[in-house]
PDB file of C-alpha atoms in Angstrom:
ATOM      1  CA  UNK A1461      94.317  89.803  89.273  1.00 46.00           C
ATOM      2  CA  UNK A1462      93.919  88.483  92.868  1.00 47.00           C
ATOM      3  CA  UNK A1463      95.614  89.953  95.713  1.00 45.00           C
ATOM      4  CA  UNK A1464      95.727  88.316  99.506  1.00 46.00           C
ATOM      5  CA  UNK A1465      95.878  91.120 102.024  1.00 43.00           C
ATOM      6  CA  UNK A1466      95.506  88.894 104.853  1.00 45.00           C
ATOM      7  CA  UNK A1467      97.277  89.913 108.058  1.00 45.00           C
ATOM      8  CA  UNK A1468      98.369  86.975 110.369  1.00 49.00           C
ATOM      9  CA  UNK A1469      99.837  87.461 114.002  1.00 48.00           C
ATOM     10  CA  UNK A1470     101.600  84.686 116.027  1.00 48.00           C
ATOM     11  CA  UNK A1471      99.264  83.360 118.712  1.00 48.00           C
ATOM     12  CA  UNK A1472      99.144  86.014 121.737  1.00 51.00           C
ATOM     13  CA  UNK A1473     100.365  88.980 119.834  1.00 56.00           C
ATOM     14  CA  UNK A1474      97.404  90.249 118.117  1.00 60.00           C
ATOM     15  CA  UNK A1475      96.372  93.825 116.911  1.00 72.00           C
ATOM     16  CA  UNK A1476      92.733  95.056 116.822  1.00 83.00           C
ATOM     17  CA  UNK A1477      91.828  97.591 114.093  1.00 84.00           C
ATOM     18  CA  UNK A1478      89.153 100.163 114.918  1.00 84.00           C
ATOM     19  CA  UNK A1479      87.471 102.673 112.576  1.00 86.00           C
ATOM     20  CA  UNK A1480      86.872 106.270 114.426  1.00 86.00           C
ATOM     21  CA  UNK A1481      84.745 108.689 112.648  1.00 83.00           C
ATOM     22  CA  UNK A1482      83.943 112.308 113.127  1.00 86.00           C
ATOM     23  CA  UNK A1483      80.405 113.947 113.429  1.00 78.00           C
ATOM     24  CA  UNK A1484      79.070 115.475 110.339  1.00 85.00           C
ATOM     25  CA  UNK A1485      81.602 118.342 109.307  1.00 89.00           C
ATOM     26  CA  UNK A1486      80.545 121.849 107.561  1.00 92.00           C
ATOM     27  CA  UNK A1487      83.168 123.737 105.512  1.00 93.00           C
ATOM     28  CA  UNK A1488      82.136 127.476 104.789  1.00 94.00           C
ATOM     29  CA  UNK A1489      82.435 128.923 101.273  1.00 95.00           C
ATOM     30  CA  UNK A1490      85.925 129.831  99.861  1.00 96.00           C
ATOM     31  CA  UNK A1491      87.585 128.726 103.149  1.00 96.00           C
ATOM     32  CA  UNK A1492      90.263 126.213 104.615  1.00 95.00           C
ATOM     33  CA  UNK A1493      89.195 123.664 107.217  1.00 94.00           C
ATOM     34  CA  UNK A1494      91.394 121.598 109.350  1.00 94.00           C
ATOM     35  CA  UNK A1495      89.833 118.335 110.868  1.00 93.00           C
ATOM     36  CA  UNK A1496      91.580 115.802 112.973  1.00 93.00           C
ATOM     37  CA  UNK A1497      90.098 112.378 114.019  1.00 93.00           C
ATOM     38  CA  UNK A1498      91.475 111.096 117.259  1.00 93.00           C
ATOM     39  CA  UNK A1499      92.338 107.477 118.284  1.00 93.00           C
ATOM     40  CA  UNK A1500      92.148 106.318 121.816  1.00 92.00           C
ATOM     41  CA  UNK A1501      95.425 107.035 123.815  1.00 93.00           C
ATOM     42  CA  UNK A1502      96.263 103.347 123.481  1.00 92.00           C
ATOM     43  CA  UNK A1503      95.837 103.281 119.772  1.00 91.00           C
ATOM     44  CA  UNK A1504      97.798 104.657 116.735  1.00 92.00           C
ATOM     45  CA  UNK A1505      96.163 106.119 113.603  1.00 92.00           C
ATOM     46  CA  UNK A1506      97.616 104.152 110.442  1.00 91.00           C
ATOM     47  CA  UNK A1507      94.983 105.402 107.960  1.00 90.00           C
ATOM     48  CA  UNK A1508      92.189 107.950 107.197  1.00 91.00           C
ATOM     49  CA  UNK A1509      89.721 108.573 104.694  1.00 90.00           C
ATOM     50  CA  UNK A1510      86.637 110.892 104.272  1.00 91.00           C
ATOM     51  CA  UNK A1511      83.464 111.326 102.291  1.00 89.00           C
ATOM     52  CA  UNK A1512      82.491 114.630 101.115  1.00 88.00           C
ATOM     53  CA  UNK A1513      78.815 115.624 100.501  1.00 84.00           C
ATOM     54  CA  UNK A1514      79.291 117.971  97.506  1.00 83.00           C
ATOM     55  CA  UNK A1515      81.977 118.027  94.722  1.00 85.00           C
ATOM     56  CA  UNK A1516      83.438 121.585  95.573  1.00 88.00           C
ATOM     57  CA  UNK A1517      85.470 120.255  98.658  1.00 91.00           C
ATOM     58  CA  UNK A1518      89.150 119.668  97.642  1.00 92.00           C
ATOM     59  CA  UNK A1519      91.688 117.652  99.886  1.00 93.00           C
ATOM     60  CA  UNK A1520      94.818 119.800 100.683  1.00 95.00           C
ATOM     61  CA  UNK A1521      96.558 117.128 102.829  1.00 94.00           C
ATOM     62  CA  UNK A1522      95.944 114.076 104.766  1.00 94.00           C
ATOM     63  CA  UNK A1523      98.674 112.567 107.211  1.00 94.00           C
ATOM     64  CA  UNK A1524      98.966 110.556 110.491  1.00 93.00           C
ATOM     65  CA  UNK A1525     100.449 112.152 113.488  1.00 92.00           C
ATOM     66  CA  UNK A1526     100.641 109.799 116.464  1.00 90.00           C
ATOM     67  CA  UNK A1527      97.162 108.890 117.434  1.00 92.00           C
ATOM     68  CA  UNK A1528      95.411 111.342 115.330  1.00 94.00           C
ATOM     69  CA  UNK A1529      94.713 111.293 111.562  1.00 93.00           C
ATOM     70  CA  UNK A1530      94.605 115.010 110.152  1.00 94.00           C
ATOM     71  CA  UNK A1531      93.134 116.607 107.126  1.00 94.00           C
ATOM     72  CA  UNK A1532      93.267 120.110 105.556  1.00 96.00           C
ATOM     73  CA  UNK A1533      90.608 120.827 102.933  1.00 94.00           C
ATOM     74  CA  UNK A1534      89.352 123.608 100.952  1.00 95.00           C
ATOM     75  CA  UNK A1535      85.802 124.707  99.758  1.00 94.00           C
ATOM     76  CA  UNK A1536      86.230 125.904  96.275  1.00 92.00           C
ATOM     77  CA  UNK A1537      82.672 127.302  95.802  1.00 92.00           C
ATOM     78  CA  UNK A1538      80.458 130.190  97.371  1.00 93.00           C
ATOM     79  CA  UNK A1539      78.236 127.543  99.154  1.00 92.00           C
ATOM     80  CA  UNK A1540      78.454 126.041 102.473  1.00 93.00           C
ATOM     81  CA  UNK A1541      79.384 122.126 102.264  1.00 92.00           C
ATOM     82  CA  UNK A1542      77.637 120.316 105.088  1.00 91.00           C
ATOM     83  CA  UNK A1543      77.614 116.561 106.119  1.00 89.00           C
ATOM     84  CA  UNK A1544      81.304 115.782 105.356  1.00 91.00           C
ATOM     85  CA  UNK A1545      82.611 113.007 107.181  1.00 91.00           C
ATOM     86  CA  UNK A1546      86.243 111.926 108.087  1.00 92.00           C
ATOM     87  CA  UNK A1547      87.398 108.875 109.632  1.00 90.00           C
ATOM     88  CA  UNK A1548      90.743 107.290 110.922  1.00 91.00           C
ATOM     89  CA  UNK A1549      91.726 103.566 111.124  1.00 91.00           C
ATOM     90  CA  UNK A1550      93.304 103.017 114.440  1.00 91.00           C
ATOM     91  CA  UNK A1551      95.283  99.949 115.722  1.00 90.00           C
ATOM     92  CA  UNK A1552      95.599  98.876 119.263  1.00 87.00           C
TER      93      UNK A1552
END
């Protein structure tokens, strides 16, 4: 199966896609955390993602809000989960 996801733009009307990333983020035992990744003021968040450092972190929600991509996560264990990373794909 092959899928071509090429995005084309007319000459003079192009967009730039940029990845914005958080610093490593810790989540304390049995607690919720809210994380937001901000795009620049002239950009819009169109996607987001994460890399959890340990298996006990659970994603509760992930959604755009203008120039931000927001995450709500939960640590399901009794240890602190550190070095988690979150990112947003921004378009200008």
